[in-house]
mmCIF file of C-alpha atoms in Angstrom:
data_model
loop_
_atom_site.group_PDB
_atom_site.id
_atom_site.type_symbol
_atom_site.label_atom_id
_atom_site.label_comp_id
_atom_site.label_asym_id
_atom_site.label_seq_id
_atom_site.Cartn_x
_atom_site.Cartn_y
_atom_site.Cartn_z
ATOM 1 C CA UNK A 1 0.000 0.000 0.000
ATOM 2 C CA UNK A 2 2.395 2.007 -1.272
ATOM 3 C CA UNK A 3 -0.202 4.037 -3.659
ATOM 4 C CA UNK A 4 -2.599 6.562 -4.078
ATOM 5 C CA UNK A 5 -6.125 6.135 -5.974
ATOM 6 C CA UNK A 6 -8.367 8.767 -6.618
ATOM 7 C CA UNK A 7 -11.890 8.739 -8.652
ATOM 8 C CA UNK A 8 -13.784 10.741 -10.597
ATOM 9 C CA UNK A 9 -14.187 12.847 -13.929
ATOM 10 C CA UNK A 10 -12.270 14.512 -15.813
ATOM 11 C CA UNK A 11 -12.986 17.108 -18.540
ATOM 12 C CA UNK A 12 -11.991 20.276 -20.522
ATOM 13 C CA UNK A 13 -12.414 22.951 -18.853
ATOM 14 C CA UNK A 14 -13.809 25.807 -21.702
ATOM 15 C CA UNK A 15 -12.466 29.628 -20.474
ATOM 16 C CA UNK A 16 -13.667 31.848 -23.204
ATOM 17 C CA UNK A 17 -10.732 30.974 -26.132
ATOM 18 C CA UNK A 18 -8.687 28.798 -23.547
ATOM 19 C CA UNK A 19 -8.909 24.929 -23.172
ATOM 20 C CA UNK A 20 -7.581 23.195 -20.152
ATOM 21 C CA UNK A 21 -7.489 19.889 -18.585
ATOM 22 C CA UNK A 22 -9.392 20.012 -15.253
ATOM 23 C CA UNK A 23 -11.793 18.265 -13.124
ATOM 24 C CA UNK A 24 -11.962 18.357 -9.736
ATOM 25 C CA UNK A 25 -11.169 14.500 -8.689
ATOM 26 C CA UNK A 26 -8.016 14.628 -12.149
ATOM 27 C CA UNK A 27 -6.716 17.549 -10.826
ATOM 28 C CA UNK A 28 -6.104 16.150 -7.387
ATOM 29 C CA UNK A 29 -4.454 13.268 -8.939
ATOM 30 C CA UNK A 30 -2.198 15.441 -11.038
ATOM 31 C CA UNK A 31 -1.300 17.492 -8.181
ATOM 32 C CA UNK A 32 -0.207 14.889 -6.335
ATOM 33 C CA UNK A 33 1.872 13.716 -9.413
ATOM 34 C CA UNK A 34 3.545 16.376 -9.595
ATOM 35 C CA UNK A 35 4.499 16.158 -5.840
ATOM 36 C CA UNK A 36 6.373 12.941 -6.209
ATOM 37 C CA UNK A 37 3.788 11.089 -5.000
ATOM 38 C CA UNK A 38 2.435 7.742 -6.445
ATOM 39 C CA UNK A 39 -1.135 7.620 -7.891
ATOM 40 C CA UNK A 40 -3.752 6.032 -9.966
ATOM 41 C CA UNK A 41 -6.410 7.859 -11.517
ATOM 42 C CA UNK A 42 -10.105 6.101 -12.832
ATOM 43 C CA UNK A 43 -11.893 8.160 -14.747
ATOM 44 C CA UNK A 44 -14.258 8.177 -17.750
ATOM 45 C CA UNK A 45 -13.358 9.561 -21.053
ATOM 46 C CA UNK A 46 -12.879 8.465 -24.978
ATOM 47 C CA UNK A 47 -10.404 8.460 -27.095
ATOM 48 C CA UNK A 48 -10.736 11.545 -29.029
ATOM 49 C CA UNK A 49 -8.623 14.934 -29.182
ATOM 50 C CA UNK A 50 -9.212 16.138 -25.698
ATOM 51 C CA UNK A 51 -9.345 12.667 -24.089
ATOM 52 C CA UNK A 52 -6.105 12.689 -25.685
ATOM 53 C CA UNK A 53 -4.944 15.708 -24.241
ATOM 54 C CA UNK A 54 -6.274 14.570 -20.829
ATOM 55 C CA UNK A 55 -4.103 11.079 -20.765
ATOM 56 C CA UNK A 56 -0.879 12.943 -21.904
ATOM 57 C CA UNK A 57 -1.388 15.630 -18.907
ATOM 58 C CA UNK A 58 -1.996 12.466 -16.909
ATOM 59 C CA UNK A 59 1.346 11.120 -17.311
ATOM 60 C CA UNK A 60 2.940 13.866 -17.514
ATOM 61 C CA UNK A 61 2.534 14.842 -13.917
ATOM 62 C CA UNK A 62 3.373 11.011 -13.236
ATOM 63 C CA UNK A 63 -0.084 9.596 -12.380
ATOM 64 C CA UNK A 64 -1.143 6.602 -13.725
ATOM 65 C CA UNK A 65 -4.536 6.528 -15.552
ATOM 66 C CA UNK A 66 -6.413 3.157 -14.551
ATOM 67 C CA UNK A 67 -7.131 0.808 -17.613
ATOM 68 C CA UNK A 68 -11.040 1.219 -18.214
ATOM 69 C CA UNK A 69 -10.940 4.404 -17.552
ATOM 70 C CA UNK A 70 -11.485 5.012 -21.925
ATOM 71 C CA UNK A 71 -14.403 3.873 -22.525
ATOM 72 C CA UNK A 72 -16.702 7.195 -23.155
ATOM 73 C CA UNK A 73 -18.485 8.591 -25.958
ATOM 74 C CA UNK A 74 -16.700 11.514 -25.651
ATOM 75 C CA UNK A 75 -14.944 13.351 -23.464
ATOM 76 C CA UNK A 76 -16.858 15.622 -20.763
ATOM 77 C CA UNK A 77 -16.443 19.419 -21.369
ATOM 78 C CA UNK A 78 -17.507 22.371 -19.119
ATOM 79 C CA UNK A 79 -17.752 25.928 -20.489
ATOM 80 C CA UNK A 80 -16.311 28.149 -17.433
ATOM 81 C CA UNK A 81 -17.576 32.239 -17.391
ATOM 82 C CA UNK A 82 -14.869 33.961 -14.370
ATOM 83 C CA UNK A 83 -16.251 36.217 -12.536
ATOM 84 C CA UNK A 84 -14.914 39.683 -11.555
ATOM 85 C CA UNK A 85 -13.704 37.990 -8.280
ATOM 86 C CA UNK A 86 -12.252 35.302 -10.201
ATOM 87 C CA UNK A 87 -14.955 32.907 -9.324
ATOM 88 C CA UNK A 88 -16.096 30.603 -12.026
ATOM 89 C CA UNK A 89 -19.442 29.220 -12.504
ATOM 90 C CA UNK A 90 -20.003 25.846 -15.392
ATOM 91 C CA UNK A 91 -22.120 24.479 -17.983
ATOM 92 C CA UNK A 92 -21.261 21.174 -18.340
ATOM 93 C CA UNK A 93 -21.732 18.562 -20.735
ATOM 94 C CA UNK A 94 -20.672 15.425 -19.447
ATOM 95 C CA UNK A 95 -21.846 11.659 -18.647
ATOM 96 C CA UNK A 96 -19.564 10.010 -15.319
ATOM 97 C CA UNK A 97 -19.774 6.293 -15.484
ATOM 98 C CA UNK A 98 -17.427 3.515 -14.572
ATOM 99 C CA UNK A 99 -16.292 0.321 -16.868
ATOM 100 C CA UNK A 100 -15.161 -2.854 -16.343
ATOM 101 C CA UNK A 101 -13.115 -4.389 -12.876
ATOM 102 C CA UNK A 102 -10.788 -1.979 -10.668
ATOM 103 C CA UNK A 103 -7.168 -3.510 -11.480
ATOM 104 C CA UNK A 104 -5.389 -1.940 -9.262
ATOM 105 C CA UNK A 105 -3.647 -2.668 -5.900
ATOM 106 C CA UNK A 106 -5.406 -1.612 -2.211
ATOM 107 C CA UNK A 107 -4.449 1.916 -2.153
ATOM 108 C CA UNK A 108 -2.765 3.961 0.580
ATOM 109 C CA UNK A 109 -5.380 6.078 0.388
ATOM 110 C CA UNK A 110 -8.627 7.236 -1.822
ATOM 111 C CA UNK A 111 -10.317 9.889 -2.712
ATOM 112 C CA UNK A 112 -13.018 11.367 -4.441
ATOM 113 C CA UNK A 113 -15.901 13.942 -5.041
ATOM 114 C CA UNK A 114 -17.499 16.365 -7.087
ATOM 115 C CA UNK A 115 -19.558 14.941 -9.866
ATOM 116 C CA UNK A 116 -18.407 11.512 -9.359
ATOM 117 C CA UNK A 117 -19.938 11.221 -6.016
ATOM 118 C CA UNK A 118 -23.471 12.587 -6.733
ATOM 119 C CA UNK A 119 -24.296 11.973 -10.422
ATOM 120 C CA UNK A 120 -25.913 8.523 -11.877
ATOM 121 C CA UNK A 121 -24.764 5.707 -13.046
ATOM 122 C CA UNK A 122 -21.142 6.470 -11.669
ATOM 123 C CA UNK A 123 -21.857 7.880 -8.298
ATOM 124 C CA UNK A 124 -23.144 3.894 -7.423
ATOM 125 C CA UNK A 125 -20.279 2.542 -8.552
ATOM 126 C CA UNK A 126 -18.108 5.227 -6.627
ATOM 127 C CA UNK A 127 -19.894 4.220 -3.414
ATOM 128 C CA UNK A 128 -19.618 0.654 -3.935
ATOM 129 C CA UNK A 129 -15.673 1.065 -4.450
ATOM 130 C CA UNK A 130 -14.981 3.676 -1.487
ATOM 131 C CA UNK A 131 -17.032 0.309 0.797
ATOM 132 C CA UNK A 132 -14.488 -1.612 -0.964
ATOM 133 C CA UNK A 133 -11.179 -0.051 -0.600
ATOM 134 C CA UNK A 134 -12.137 1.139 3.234
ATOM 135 C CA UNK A 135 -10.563 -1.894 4.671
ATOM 136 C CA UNK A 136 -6.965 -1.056 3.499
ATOM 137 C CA UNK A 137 -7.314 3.102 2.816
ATOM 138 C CA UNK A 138 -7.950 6.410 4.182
ATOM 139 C CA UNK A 139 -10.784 8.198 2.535
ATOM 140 C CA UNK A 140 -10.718 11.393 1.414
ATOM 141 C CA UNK A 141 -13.592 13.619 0.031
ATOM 142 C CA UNK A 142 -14.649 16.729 -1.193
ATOM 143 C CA UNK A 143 -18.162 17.190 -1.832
ATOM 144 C CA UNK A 144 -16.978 20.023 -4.445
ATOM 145 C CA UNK A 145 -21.206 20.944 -5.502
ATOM 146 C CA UNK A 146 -21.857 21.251 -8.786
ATOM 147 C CA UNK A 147 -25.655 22.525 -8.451
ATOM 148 C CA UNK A 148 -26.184 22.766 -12.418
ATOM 149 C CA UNK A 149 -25.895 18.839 -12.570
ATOM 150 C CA UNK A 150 -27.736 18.294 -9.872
ATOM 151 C CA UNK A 151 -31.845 17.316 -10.103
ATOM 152 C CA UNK A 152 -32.550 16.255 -7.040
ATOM 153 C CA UNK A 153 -31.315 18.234 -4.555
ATOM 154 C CA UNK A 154 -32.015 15.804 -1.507
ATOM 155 C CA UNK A 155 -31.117 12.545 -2.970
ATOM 156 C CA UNK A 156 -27.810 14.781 -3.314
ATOM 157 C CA UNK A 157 -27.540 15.791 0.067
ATOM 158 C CA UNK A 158 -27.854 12.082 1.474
ATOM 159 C CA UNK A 159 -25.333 10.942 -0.978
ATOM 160 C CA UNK A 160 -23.117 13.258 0.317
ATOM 161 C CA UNK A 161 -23.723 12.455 4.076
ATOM 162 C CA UNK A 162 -23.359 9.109 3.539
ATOM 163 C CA UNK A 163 -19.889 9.656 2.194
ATOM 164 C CA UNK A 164 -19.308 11.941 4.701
ATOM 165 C CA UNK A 165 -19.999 9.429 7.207
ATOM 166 C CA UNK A 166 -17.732 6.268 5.512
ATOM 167 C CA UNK A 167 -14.779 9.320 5.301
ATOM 168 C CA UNK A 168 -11.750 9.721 6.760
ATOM 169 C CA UNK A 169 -10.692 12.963 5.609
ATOM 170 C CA UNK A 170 -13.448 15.805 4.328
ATOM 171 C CA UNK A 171 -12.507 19.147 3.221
ATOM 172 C CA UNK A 172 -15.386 21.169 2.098
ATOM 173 C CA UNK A 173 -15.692 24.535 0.849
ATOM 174 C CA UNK A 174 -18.297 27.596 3.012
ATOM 175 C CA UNK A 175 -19.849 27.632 -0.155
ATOM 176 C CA UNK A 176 -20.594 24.322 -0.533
ATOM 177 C CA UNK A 177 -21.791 23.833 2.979
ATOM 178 C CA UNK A 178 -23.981 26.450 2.517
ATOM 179 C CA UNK A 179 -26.100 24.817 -0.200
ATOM 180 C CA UNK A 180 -25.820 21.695 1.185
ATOM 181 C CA UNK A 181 -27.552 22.836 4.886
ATOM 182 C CA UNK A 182 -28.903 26.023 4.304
ATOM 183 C CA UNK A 183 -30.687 26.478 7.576
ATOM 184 C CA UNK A 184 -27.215 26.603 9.861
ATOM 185 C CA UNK A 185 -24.040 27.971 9.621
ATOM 186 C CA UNK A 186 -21.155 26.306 7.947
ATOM 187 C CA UNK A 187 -19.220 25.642 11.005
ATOM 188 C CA UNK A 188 -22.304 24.412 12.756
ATOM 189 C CA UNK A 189 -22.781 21.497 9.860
ATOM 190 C CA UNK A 190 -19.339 20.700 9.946
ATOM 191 C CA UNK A 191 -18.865 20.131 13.522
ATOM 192 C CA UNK A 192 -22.161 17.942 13.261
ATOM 193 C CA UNK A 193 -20.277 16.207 9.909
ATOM 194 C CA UNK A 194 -17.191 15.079 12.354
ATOM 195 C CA UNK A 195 -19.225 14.079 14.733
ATOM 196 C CA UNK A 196 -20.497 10.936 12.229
ATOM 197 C CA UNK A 197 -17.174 9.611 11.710
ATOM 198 C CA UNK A 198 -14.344 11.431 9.927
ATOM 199 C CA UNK A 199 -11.674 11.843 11.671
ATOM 200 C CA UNK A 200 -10.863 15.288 10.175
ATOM 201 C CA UNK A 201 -12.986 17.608 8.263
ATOM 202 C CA UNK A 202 -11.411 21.339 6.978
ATOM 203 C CA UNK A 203 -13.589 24.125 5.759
ATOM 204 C CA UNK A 204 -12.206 26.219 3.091
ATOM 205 C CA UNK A 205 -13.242 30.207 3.051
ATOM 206 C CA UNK A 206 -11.615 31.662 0.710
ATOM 207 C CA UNK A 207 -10.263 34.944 1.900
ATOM 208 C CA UNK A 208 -11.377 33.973 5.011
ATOM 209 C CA UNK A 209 -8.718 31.016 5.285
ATOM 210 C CA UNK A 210 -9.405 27.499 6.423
ATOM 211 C CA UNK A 211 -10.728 25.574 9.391
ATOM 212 C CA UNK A 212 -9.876 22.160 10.658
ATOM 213 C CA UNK A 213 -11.818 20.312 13.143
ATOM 214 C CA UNK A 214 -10.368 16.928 14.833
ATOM 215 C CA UNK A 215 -11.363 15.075 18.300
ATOM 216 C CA UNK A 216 -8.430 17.314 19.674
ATOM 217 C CA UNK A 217 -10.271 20.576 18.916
ATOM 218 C CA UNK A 218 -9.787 22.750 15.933
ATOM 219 C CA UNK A 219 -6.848 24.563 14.206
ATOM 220 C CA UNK A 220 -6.678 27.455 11.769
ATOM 221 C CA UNK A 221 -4.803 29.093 8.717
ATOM 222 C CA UNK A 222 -4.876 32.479 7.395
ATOM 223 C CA UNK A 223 -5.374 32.632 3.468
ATOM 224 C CA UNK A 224 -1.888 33.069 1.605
ATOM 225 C CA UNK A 225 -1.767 36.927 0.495
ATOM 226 C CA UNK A 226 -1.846 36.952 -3.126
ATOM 227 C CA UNK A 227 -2.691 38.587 -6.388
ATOM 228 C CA UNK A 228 -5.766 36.490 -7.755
ATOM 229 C CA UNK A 229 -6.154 35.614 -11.568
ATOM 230 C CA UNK A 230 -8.737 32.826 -11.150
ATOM 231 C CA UNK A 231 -10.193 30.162 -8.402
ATOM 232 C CA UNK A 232 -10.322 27.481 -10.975
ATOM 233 C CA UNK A 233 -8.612 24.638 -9.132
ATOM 234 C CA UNK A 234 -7.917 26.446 -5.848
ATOM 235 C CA UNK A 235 -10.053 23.904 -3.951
ATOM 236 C CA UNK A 236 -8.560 21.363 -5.455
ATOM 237 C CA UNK A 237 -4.665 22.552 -4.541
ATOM 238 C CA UNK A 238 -5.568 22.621 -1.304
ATOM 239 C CA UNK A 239 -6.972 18.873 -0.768
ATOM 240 C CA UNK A 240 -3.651 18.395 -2.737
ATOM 241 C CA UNK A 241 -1.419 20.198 0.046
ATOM 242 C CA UNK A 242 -3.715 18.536 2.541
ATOM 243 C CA UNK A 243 -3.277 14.715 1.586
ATOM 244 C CA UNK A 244 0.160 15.104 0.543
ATOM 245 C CA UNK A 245 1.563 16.562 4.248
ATOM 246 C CA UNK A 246 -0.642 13.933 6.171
ATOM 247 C CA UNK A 247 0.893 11.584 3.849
ATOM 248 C CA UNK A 248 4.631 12.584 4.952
ATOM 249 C CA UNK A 249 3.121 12.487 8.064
ATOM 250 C CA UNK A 250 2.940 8.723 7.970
ATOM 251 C CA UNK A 251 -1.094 9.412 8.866
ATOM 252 C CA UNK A 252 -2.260 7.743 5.956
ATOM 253 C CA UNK A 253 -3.482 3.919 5.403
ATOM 254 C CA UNK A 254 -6.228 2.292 7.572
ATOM 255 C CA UNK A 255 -3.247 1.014 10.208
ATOM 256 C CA UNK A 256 -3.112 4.862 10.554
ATOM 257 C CA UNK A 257 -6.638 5.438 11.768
ATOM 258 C CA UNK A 258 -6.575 5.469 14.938
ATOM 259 C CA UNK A 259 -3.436 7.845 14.830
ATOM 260 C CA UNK A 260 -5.525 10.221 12.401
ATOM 261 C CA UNK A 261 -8.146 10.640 14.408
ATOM 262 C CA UNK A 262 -5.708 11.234 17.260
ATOM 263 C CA UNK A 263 -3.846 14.009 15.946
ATOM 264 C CA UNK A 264 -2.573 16.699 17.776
ATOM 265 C CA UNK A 265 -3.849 19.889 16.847
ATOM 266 C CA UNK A 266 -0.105 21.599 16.025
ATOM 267 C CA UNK A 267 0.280 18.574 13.689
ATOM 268 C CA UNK A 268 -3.067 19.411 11.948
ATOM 269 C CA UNK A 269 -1.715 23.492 11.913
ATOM 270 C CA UNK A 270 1.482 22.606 9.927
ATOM 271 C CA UNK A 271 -0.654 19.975 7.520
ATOM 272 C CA UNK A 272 -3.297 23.027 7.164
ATOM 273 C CA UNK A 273 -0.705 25.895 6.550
ATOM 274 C CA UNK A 274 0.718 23.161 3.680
ATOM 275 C CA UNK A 275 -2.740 22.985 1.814
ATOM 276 C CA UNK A 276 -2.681 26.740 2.167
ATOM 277 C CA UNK A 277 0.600 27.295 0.201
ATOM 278 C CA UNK A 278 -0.594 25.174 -2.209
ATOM 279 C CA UNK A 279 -3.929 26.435 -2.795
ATOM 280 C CA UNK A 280 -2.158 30.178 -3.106
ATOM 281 C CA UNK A 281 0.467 29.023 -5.656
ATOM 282 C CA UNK A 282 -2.754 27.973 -7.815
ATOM 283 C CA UNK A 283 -4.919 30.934 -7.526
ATOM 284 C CA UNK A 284 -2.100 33.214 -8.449
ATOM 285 C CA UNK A 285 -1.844 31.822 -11.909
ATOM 286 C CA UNK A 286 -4.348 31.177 -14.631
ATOM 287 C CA UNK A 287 -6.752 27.912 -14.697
ATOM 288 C CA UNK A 288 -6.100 24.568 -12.123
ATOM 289 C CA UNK A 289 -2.529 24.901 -12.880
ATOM 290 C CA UNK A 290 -1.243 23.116 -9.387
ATOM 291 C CA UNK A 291 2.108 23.215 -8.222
ATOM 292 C CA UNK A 292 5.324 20.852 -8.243
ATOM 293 C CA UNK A 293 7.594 20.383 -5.410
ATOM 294 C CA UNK A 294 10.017 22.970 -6.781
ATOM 295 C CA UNK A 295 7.284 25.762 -6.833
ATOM 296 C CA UNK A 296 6.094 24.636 -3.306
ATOM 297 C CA UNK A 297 9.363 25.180 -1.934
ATOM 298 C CA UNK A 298 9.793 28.495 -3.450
ATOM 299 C CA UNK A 299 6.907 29.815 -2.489
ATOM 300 C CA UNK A 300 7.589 28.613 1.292
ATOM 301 C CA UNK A 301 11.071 30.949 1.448
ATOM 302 C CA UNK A 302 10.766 34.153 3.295
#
C-alpha cells in the first residue's frame, strides 16, 4: 500500500478561447503527481482529441490513468464564465460512469468527489468502491457541488452524508456547505459532519482562510496573500497540500486510523498551513494549474 487512488471525472475545462485539462477529482491526482507522490487515476473519457490531451497531462505529472478508464463517448467538457472575483461558474456537458473491474492494488489512500460522487450511473459505482477499498485506505472527500448537474437536490444531500460518514478525511468549501444545509451555519454542519465519523474535516473560506476540526479541537490558517487571476482549481490545490503533508506524516493507510483521528492539533496546523501554500500558488496563476515540489518550496522561502 504504497499508492494513491483517486476517482472521478475529468474534462476540458472551456475559459472563453482557452482549453484546459481540469476536473476536480483529475486535478487532485495530477497534483499529487507532480508532488512525487504515487497515484492512480479512474476516470471516464474516450479516445478523441481532448481525451487525448487529458491522458498525456496524466502522465505527464506522473499519475497513472487506470485501464477502463477510456471507454466514453466523448470526453466531458464544461464551459467556465470567471467572474470579476475570479470565481467561475459551469455548464457542463458530461456523462460520469465507470467500466469494467478496478485492477489496481489496495491503495494507501482514496479519494473522491465532485460529480463523481453525486451523479448517476457512476456515483453507485463510486460508493460501492470507497465500501471496498475502506478496509486497506484512508478516505478522502470533497463534496466540491456542482448545483447545475444536480436534479434532485435531496437525494444529493444524502449521498453526500453518507460519504461523509464512511470518510476519513473531508474538506469542504463555506460555499458548498452552505447549499448543502442552508438552515445553519457552515461551522455548525461541519462540527455535526465530524461528529459521524471522519476523523478530520477542513472548511475552506476563501479569503477567510481554512478551518480544521479533529477530536483534539480545531486549528486554523490564514489565506496566503496573493494577487488572484482565477479560483479554478484552488479547492482542489488545497486537498492536494492537505493529503500530501498527512501523507509525509505517515497518517495515511487504515493502520493509521486510529493515529488520524488522534492528531494533535499543532500537527493538523502545519498539515493546514501546507494545503494553504498550495492552494495560493494555484490561484495566483491562470486555470487549475497546481504546483510541483520545486514551486512549493519556493513559495515557502521568506
Amino acid at each position: 500500500m504504497t499508492r494513491g487512488l483517486v476517482i472521478g471525472e475529468s474534462l476540458i475545462d472551456i475559459v472563453g478561447g482557452d482549453e484546459h485539462v481540469g476536473g476536480s477529482p483529475l486535478n487532485v491526482a495530477v497534483g499529487l503527481g507532480r508532488l512525487g507522490r504515487d497515484v492512480d487515476f479512474l476516470t471516464h473519457i474516450a479516445d478523441d482529441r481532448y481525451g487525448r490531451r487529458i491522458v498525456d497531462c496524466v502522465k505527464s505529472a506522473g499519475a497513472q490513468l487506470v485501464p477502463g478508464s477510456i471507454a466514453a463517448t466523448r470526453t466531458p467538457t464544461a464551459v467556465a464564465t470567471i467572474a470579476g472575483d475570479g470565481s467561475a461558474d459551469y455548464v457542463f456537458d458530461l456523462d460520469w460512469r465507470l467500466s469494467g473491474a478496478l485492477e489496481v492494488p489496495p491503495p494507501l489512500f482514496v479519494h473522491t468527489g465532485s460529480i463523481a460522487a453525486v451523479l448517476e450511473p457512476g456515483c453507485l459505482a463510486v460508493e460501492a468502491l470507497i465500501d471496498t477499498y475502506r478496509v486497506s485506505a484512508t478516505v478522502s472527500f470533497d463534496p466540491n457541488v456542482r448545483p447545475s448537474l444536480i436534479a434532485d437536490r435531496e437525494l444529493a444531500r444524502a449521498r453526500i452524508e453518507h460519504l461523509v460518514e464512511h470518510s476519513d478525511l473531508v474538506k469542504v468549501s463555506d460555499e458548498d456547505l452552505r447549499w448543502i444545509d442552508p438552515d445553519r451555519e457552515p461551522e455548525q454542519t461541519a462540527r455535526s459532519w465530524l461528529a459521524s465519523g471522519p476523523a478530520i474535516v477542513v472548511v475552506t473560506m476563501g479569503a477567510g482562510g481554512s478551518l480544521a476540526l479533529c477530536s483534539a479541537g480545531e486549528a486554523r490558517a490564514a489565506a496566503r496573500p496573493v494577487r488572484v487571476v482565477d479560483t479554478v482549481g484552488a479547492g482542489d490545490a488545497f486537498t492536494v497540500g492537505l493529503l500530501d503533508a498527512l501523507w509525509g506524516m505517515e497518517l495515511l493507510g487504515s493502520d493509521r486510523r486510529a493515529a488520524l483521528h488522534g492528531i494533535p492539533i499543532d500537527v493538523l496546523a502545519e498539515a493546514l498551513e501546507a494545503a494553504s501554500v498550495s492552494s495560493a500558488v494555484t490561484v495566483g496563476r491562470a486555470g487549475a494549474n497546481l504546483p510541483d515540489r520545486a514551486e512549493l518550496a519556493q513559495a515557502n522561502r521568506p
